[in-house]
Structures are given as structure tokens and as C-alpha cells.
PDB file of C-alpha atoms in Angstrom:
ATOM      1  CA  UNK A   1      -0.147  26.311 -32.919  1.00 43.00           C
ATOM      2  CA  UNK A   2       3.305  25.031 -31.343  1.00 44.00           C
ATOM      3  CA  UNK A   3       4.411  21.769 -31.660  1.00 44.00           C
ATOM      4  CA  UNK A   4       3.925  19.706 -28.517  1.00 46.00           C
ATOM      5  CA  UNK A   5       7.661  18.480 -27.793  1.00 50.00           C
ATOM      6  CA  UNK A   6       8.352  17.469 -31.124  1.00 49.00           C
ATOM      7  CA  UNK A   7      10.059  18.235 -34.414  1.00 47.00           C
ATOM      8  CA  UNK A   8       9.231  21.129 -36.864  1.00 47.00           C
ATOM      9  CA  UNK A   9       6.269  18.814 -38.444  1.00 48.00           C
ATOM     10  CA  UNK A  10       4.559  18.298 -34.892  1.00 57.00           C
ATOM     11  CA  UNK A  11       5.555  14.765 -34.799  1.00 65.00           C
ATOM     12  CA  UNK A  12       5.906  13.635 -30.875  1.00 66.00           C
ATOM     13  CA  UNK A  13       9.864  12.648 -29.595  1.00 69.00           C
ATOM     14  CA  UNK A  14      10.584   8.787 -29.861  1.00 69.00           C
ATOM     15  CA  UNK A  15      10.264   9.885 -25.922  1.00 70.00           C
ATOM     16  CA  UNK A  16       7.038  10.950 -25.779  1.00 78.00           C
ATOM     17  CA  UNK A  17       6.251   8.219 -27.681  1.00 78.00           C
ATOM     18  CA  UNK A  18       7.480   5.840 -25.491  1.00 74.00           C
ATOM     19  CA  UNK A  19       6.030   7.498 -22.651  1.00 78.00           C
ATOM     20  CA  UNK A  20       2.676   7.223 -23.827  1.00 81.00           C
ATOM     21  CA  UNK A  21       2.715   3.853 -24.898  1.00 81.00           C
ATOM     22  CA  UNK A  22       3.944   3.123 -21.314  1.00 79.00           C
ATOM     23  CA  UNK A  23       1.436   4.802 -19.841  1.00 84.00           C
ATOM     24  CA  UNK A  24      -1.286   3.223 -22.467  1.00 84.00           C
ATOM     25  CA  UNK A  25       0.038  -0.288 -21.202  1.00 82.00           C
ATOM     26  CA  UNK A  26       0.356   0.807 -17.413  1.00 83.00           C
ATOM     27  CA  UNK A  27      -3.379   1.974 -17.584  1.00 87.00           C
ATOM     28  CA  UNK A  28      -4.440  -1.641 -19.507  1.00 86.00           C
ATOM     29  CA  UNK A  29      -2.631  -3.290 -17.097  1.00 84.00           C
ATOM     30  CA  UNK A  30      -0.490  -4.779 -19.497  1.00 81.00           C
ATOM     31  CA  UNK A  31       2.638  -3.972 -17.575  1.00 81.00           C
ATOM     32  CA  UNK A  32       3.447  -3.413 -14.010  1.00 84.00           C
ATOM     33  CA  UNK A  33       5.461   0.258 -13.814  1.00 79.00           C
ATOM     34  CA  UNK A  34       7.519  -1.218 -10.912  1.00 81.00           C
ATOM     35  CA  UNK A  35       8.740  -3.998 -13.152  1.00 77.00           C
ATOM     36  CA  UNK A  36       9.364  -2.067 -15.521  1.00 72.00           C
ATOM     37  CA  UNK A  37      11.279   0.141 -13.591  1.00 72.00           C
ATOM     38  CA  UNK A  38      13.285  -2.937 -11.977  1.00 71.00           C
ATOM     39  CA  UNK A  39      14.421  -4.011 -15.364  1.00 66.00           C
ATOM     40  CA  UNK A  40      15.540  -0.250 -16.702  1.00 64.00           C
ATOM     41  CA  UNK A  41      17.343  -0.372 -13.581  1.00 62.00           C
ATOM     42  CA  UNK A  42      18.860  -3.337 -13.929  1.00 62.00           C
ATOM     43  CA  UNK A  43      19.815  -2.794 -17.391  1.00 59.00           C
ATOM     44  CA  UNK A  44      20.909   0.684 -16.663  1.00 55.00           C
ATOM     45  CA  UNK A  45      23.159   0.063 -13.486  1.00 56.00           C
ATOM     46  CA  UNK A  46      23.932  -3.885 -12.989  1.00 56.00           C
ATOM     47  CA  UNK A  47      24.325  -5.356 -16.229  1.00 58.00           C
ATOM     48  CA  UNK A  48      26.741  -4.368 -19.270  1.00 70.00           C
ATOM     49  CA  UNK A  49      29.977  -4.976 -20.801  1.00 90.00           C
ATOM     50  CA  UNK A  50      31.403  -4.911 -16.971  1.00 91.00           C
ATOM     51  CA  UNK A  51      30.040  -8.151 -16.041  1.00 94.00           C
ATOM     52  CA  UNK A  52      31.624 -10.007 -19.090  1.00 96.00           C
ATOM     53  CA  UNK A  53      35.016  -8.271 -18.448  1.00 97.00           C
ATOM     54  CA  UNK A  54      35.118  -9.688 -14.990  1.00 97.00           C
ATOM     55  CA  UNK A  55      34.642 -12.797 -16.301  1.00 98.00           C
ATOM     56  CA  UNK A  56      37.265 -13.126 -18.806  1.00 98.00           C
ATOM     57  CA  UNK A  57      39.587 -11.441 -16.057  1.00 98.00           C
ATOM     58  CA  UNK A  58      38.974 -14.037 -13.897  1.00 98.00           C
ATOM     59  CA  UNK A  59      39.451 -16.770 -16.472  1.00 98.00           C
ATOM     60  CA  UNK A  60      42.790 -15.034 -17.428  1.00 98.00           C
ATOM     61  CA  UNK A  61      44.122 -15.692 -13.752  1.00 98.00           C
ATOM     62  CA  UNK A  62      42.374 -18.656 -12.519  1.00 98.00           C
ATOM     63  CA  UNK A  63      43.394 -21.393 -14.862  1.00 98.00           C
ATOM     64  CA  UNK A  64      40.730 -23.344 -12.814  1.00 98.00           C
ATOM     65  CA  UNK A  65      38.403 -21.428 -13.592  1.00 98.00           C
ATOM     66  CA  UNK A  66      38.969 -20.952 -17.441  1.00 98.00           C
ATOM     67  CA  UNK A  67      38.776 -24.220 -18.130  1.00 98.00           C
ATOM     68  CA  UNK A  68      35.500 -24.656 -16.162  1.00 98.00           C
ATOM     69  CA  UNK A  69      34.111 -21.734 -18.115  1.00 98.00           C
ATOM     70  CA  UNK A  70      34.950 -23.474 -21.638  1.00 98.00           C
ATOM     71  CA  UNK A  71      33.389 -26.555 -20.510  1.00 98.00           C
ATOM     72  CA  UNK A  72      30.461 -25.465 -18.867  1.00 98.00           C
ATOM     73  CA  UNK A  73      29.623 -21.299 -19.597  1.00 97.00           C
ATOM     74  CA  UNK A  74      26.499 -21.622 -17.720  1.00 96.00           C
ATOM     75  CA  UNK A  75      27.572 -22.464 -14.508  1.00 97.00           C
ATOM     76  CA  UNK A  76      31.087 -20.658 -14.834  1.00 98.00           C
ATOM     77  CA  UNK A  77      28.958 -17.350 -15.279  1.00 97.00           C
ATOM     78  CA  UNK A  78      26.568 -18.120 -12.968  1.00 96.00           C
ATOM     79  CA  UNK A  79      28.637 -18.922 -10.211  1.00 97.00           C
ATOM     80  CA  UNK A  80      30.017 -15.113 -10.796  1.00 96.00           C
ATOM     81  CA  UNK A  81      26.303 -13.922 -10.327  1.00 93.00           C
ATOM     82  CA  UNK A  82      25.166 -13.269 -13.265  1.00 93.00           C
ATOM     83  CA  UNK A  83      22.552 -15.019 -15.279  1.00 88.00           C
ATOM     84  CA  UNK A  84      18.999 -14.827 -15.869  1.00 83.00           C
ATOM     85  CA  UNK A  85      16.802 -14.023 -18.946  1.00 83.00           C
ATOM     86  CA  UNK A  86      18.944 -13.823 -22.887  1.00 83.00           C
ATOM     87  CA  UNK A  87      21.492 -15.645 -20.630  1.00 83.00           C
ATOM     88  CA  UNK A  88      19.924 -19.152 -19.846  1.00 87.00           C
ATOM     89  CA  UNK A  89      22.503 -21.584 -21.702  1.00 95.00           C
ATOM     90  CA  UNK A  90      26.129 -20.019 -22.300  1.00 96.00           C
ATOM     91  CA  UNK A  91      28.386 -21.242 -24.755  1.00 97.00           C
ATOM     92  CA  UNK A  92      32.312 -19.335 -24.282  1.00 98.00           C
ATOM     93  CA  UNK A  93      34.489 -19.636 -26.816  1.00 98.00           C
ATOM     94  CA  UNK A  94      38.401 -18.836 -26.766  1.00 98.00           C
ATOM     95  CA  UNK A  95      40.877 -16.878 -29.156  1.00 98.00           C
ATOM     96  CA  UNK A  96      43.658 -18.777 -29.625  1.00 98.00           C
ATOM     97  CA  UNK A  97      46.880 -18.607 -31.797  1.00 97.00           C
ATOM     98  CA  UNK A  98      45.170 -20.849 -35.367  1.00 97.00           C
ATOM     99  CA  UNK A  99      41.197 -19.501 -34.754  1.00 98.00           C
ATOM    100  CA  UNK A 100      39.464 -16.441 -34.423  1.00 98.00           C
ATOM    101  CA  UNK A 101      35.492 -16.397 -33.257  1.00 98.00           C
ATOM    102  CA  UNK A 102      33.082 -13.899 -33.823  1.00 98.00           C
ATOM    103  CA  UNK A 103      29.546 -13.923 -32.412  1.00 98.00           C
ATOM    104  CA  UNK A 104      25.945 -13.143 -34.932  1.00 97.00           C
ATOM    105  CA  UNK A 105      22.894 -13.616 -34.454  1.00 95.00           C
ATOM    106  CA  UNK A 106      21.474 -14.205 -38.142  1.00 93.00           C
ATOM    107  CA  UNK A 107      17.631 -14.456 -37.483  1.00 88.00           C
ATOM    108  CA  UNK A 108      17.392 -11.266 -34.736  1.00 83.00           C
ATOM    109  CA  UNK A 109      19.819  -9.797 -32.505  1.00 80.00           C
ATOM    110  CA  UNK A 110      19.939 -12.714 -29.326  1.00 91.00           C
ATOM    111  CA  UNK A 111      22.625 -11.103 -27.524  1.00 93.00           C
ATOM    112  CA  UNK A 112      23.842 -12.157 -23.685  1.00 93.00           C
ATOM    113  CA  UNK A 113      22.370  -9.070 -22.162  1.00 89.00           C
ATOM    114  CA  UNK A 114      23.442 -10.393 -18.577  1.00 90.00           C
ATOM    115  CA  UNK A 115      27.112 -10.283 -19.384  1.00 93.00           C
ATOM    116  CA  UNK A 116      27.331  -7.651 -22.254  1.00 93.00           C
ATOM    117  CA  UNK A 117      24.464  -5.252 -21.586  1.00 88.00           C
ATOM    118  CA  UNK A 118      22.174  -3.628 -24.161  1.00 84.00           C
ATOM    119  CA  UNK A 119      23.474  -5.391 -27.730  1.00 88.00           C
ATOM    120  CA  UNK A 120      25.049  -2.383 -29.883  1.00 89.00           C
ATOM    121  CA  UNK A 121      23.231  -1.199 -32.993  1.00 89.00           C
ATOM    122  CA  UNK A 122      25.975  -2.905 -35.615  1.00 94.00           C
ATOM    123  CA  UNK A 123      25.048  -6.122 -34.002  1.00 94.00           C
ATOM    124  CA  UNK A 124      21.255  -5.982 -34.733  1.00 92.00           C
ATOM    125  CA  UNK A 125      21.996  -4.189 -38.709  1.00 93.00           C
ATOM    126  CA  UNK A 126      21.317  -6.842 -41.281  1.00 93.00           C
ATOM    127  CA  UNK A 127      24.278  -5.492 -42.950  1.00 94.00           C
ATOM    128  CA  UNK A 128      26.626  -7.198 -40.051  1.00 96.00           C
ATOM    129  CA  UNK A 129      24.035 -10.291 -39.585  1.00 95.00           C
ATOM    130  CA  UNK A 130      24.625 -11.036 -43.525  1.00 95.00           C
ATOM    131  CA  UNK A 131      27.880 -10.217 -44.246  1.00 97.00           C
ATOM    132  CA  UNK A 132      29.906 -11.631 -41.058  1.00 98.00           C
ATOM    133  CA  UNK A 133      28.410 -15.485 -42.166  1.00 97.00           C
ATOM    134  CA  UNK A 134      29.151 -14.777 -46.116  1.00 97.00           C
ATOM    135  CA  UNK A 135      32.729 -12.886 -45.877  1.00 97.00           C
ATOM    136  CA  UNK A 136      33.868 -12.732 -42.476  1.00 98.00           C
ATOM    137  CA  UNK A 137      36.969 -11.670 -42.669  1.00 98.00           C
ATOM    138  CA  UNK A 138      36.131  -8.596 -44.971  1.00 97.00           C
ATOM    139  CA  UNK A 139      33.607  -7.833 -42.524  1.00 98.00           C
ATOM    140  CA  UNK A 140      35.813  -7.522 -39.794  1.00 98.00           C
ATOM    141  CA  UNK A 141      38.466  -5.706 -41.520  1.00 98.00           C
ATOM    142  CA  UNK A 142      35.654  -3.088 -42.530  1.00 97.00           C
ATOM    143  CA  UNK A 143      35.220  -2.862 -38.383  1.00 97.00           C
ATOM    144  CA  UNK A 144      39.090  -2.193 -37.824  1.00 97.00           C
ATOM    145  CA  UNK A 145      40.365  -5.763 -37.251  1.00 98.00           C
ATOM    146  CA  UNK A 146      42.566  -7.636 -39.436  1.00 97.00           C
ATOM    147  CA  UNK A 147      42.410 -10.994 -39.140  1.00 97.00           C
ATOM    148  CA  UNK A 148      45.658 -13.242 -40.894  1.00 95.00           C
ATOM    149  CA  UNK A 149      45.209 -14.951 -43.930  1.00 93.00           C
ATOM    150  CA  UNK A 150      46.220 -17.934 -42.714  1.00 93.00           C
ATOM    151  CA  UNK A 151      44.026 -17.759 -39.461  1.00 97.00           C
ATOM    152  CA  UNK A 152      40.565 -19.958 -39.707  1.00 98.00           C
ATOM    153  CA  UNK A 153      37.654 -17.928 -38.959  1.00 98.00           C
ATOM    154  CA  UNK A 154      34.571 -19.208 -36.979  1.00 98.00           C
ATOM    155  CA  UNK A 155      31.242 -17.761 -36.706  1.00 98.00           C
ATOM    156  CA  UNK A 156      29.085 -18.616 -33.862  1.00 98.00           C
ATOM    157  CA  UNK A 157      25.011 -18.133 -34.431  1.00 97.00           C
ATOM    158  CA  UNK A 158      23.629 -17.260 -31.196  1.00 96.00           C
ATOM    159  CA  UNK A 159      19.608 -17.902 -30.896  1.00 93.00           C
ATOM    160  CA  UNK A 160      16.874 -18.039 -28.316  1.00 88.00           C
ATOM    161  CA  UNK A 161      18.307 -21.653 -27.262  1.00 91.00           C
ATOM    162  CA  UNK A 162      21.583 -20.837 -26.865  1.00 95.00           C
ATOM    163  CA  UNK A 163      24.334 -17.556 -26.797  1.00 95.00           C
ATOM    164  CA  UNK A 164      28.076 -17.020 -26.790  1.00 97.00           C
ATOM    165  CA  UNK A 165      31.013 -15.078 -25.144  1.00 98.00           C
ATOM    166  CA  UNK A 166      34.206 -14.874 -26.852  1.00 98.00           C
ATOM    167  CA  UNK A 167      37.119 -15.202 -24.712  1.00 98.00           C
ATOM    168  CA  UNK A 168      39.760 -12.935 -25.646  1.00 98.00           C
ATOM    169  CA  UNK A 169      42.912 -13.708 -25.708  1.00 98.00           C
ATOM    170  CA  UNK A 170      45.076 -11.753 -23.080  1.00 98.00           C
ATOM    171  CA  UNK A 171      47.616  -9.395 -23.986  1.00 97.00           C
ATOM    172  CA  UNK A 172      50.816  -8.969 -23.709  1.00 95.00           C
ATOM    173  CA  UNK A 173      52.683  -6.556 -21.031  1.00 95.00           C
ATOM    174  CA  UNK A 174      49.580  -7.638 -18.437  1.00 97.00           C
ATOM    175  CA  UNK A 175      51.723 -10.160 -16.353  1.00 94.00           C
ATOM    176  CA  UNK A 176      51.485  -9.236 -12.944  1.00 94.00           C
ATOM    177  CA  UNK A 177      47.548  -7.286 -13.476  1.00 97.00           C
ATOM    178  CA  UNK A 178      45.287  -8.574 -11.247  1.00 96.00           C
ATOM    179  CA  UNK A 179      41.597  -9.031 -12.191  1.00 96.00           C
ATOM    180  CA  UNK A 180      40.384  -5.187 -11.729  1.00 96.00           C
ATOM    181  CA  UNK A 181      42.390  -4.076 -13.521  1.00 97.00           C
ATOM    182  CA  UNK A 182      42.518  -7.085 -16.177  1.00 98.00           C
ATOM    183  CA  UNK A 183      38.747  -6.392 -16.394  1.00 96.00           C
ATOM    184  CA  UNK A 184      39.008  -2.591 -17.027  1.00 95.00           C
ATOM    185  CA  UNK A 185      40.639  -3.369 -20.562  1.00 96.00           C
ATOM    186  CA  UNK A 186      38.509  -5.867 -21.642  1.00 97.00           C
ATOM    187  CA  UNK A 187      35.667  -4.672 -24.186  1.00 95.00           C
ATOM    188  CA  UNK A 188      32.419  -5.659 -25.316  1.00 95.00           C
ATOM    189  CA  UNK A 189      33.702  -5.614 -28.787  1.00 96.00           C
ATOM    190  CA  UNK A 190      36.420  -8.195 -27.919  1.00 98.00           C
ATOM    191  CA  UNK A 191      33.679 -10.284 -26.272  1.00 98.00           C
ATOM    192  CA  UNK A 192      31.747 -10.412 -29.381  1.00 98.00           C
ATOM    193  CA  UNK A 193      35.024 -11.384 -31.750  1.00 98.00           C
ATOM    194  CA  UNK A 194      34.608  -8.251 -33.747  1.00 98.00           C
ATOM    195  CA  UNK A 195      37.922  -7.166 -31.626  1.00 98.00           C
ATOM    196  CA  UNK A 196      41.080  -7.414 -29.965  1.00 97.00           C
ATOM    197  CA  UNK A 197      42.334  -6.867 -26.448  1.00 98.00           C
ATOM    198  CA  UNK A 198      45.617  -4.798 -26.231  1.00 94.00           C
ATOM    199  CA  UNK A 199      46.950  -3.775 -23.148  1.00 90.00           C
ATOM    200  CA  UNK A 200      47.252   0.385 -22.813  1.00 85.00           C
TER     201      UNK A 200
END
């Protein structure tokens, strides 16, 4: 007898899996498929790493607007249009010169889905969730950024209460960009301190 869409052992795909749970849920009327389907598409085609670019692009031109974002990340954001569930209460926090931030989240993976989009696996591993609040700077070196020696590290612990965005610092040889294309250099990575913007 063949395997029904699965692997060698006749174990069903994760997406079969998924599917039938969905449809065990659906038919339970545990979940509503059209809400379901609004937030797939929502997570699929509105939010991501595109809405926190924009962001920081426009904080990087509007000086106004900057400093409204570091003193209230809530509003700033919101005022951009995006918000909404995993991004309630906004904390930004910017790369300067003396300090470098990175973003955890030591008891899950809270993550600013609104602005960043579907967290990326590293972020949820324990590995990076232990070992970015015990040796940051190791850590980050490990993930392909350097930080100075004499540079002071901070490590921001996002929870259910409250999440960060990391501004990045802007980078040199963008004078003269305008936000597009500002925002089309910008990456998640940088947002979450675990990076650097460079200009291509």
C-alpha cells in the first residue's frame, strides 16, 4: 500500500497535517476559515520586514518624526498604519556611535509581527534566546557582526507587554536617497540589532 502524501514511513506532510487539523477545528467550530484566511493573508501580503523599513526610512529623513518615534513607538508606528496584535506597545531603540541594541525575547519568541513579519527561526532557537543575554557580543560575531570592544552592548527583552524595533543607524553614501529607496536597504536583521545597514 502507497503512502498517502507522505514520507517513505507513511507519515502525513507537516501539510497535510496542518490541513487536517484545520479542517478538524473548522468542523468544531473552533475557528472561522475566513479568519483564518484574513490573517494568512495578512501575514502573507501586508505585513513583513517592509513595514519596519519604511519606518526607519522615514525616521532617517524626517528628523520630526525620529524623534517622535523614540519617544513614543506606538503612536509613531501607528500613525504609519501599522499596528494591531504582537504590536500593541512599541518601544524603538537607536544605534548610535557608544551603544549597540539587539532585540530577544528570553521566555518565547514575542516578536513585532506588524512591522517585521513572521519572526525568523534563529530568533525563536534557545540557542540565540540564551546566549545573546549571557555573551552578546560573541553571539553576534557568530551571526557575522562585529561589534567594537569598546562599544556597550544592550539587550532589550521583548514580552507580551511590551516589544522593540531597533533603529539602525543610516549609512553612509545615502545622502540625497529618499525614503523608497532608503527603505529598500533596510533589513529585518538590522531591525532586530543582530545587523548592520550598509548602503550597496
Amino acid at each position: 500500500m502507497n503512502a498517502p502524501a507522505g514520507d517513505i514511513s507513511g507519515r502525513l506532510s507537516p501539510a497535510l497535517r496542518t490541513e487536517a487539523l484545520e479542517q478538524l477545528l473548522v468542523e468544531r467550530e473552533l475557528i472561522d476559515p475566513a479568519v483564518m484566511d484574513k490573517f494568512i493573508t495578512t501575514y502573507e501580503r501586508d505585513v513583513g520586514p517592509l513595514n519596519g523599513a519604511k519606518v526607519v526610512a522615514r525616521a532617517w529623513t524626517d528628523p520630526e518624526y525620529r524623534e517622535w518615534l523614540l519617544r513614543d513607538g506606538t503612536a509613531a508606528i501607528k500613525d504609519m498604519g501599522y499596528g494591531g496584535p504582537q504590536g500593541e506597545h512599541m518601544v524603538v531603540v537607536e544605534q548610535t556611535d557608544d551603544v549597540h541594541h539587539v532585540v530577544v525575547c528570553t521566555l518565547c519568541s514575542c516578536y513585532p509581527w506588524p512591522i517585521l513579519g513572521l519572526p525568523p527561526s534563529w530568533y525563536k532557537d534557545p540557542a540565540y534566546r540564551a546566549g545573546i543575554v549571557r555573551t552578546p557580543r560573541r553571539v553576534l560575531r557568530e551571526m557575522g557582526l562585529d561589534v567594537p570592544e569598546g562599544k556597550d552592548i544592550q539587550v532589550w527583552d521583548s514580552s507580551a507587554e511590551v516589544r522593540y524595533l531597533v533603529l539602525p543607524q543610516r549609512p553612509a553614501g545615502t545622502d540625497g536617497w529618499d525614503a523608497e529607496a532608503l527603505a529598500g536597504i533596510v533589513t529585518r536583521d538590522a531591525m532586530v540589532g543582530v545587523a548592520e545597514v550598509s548602503a550597496p
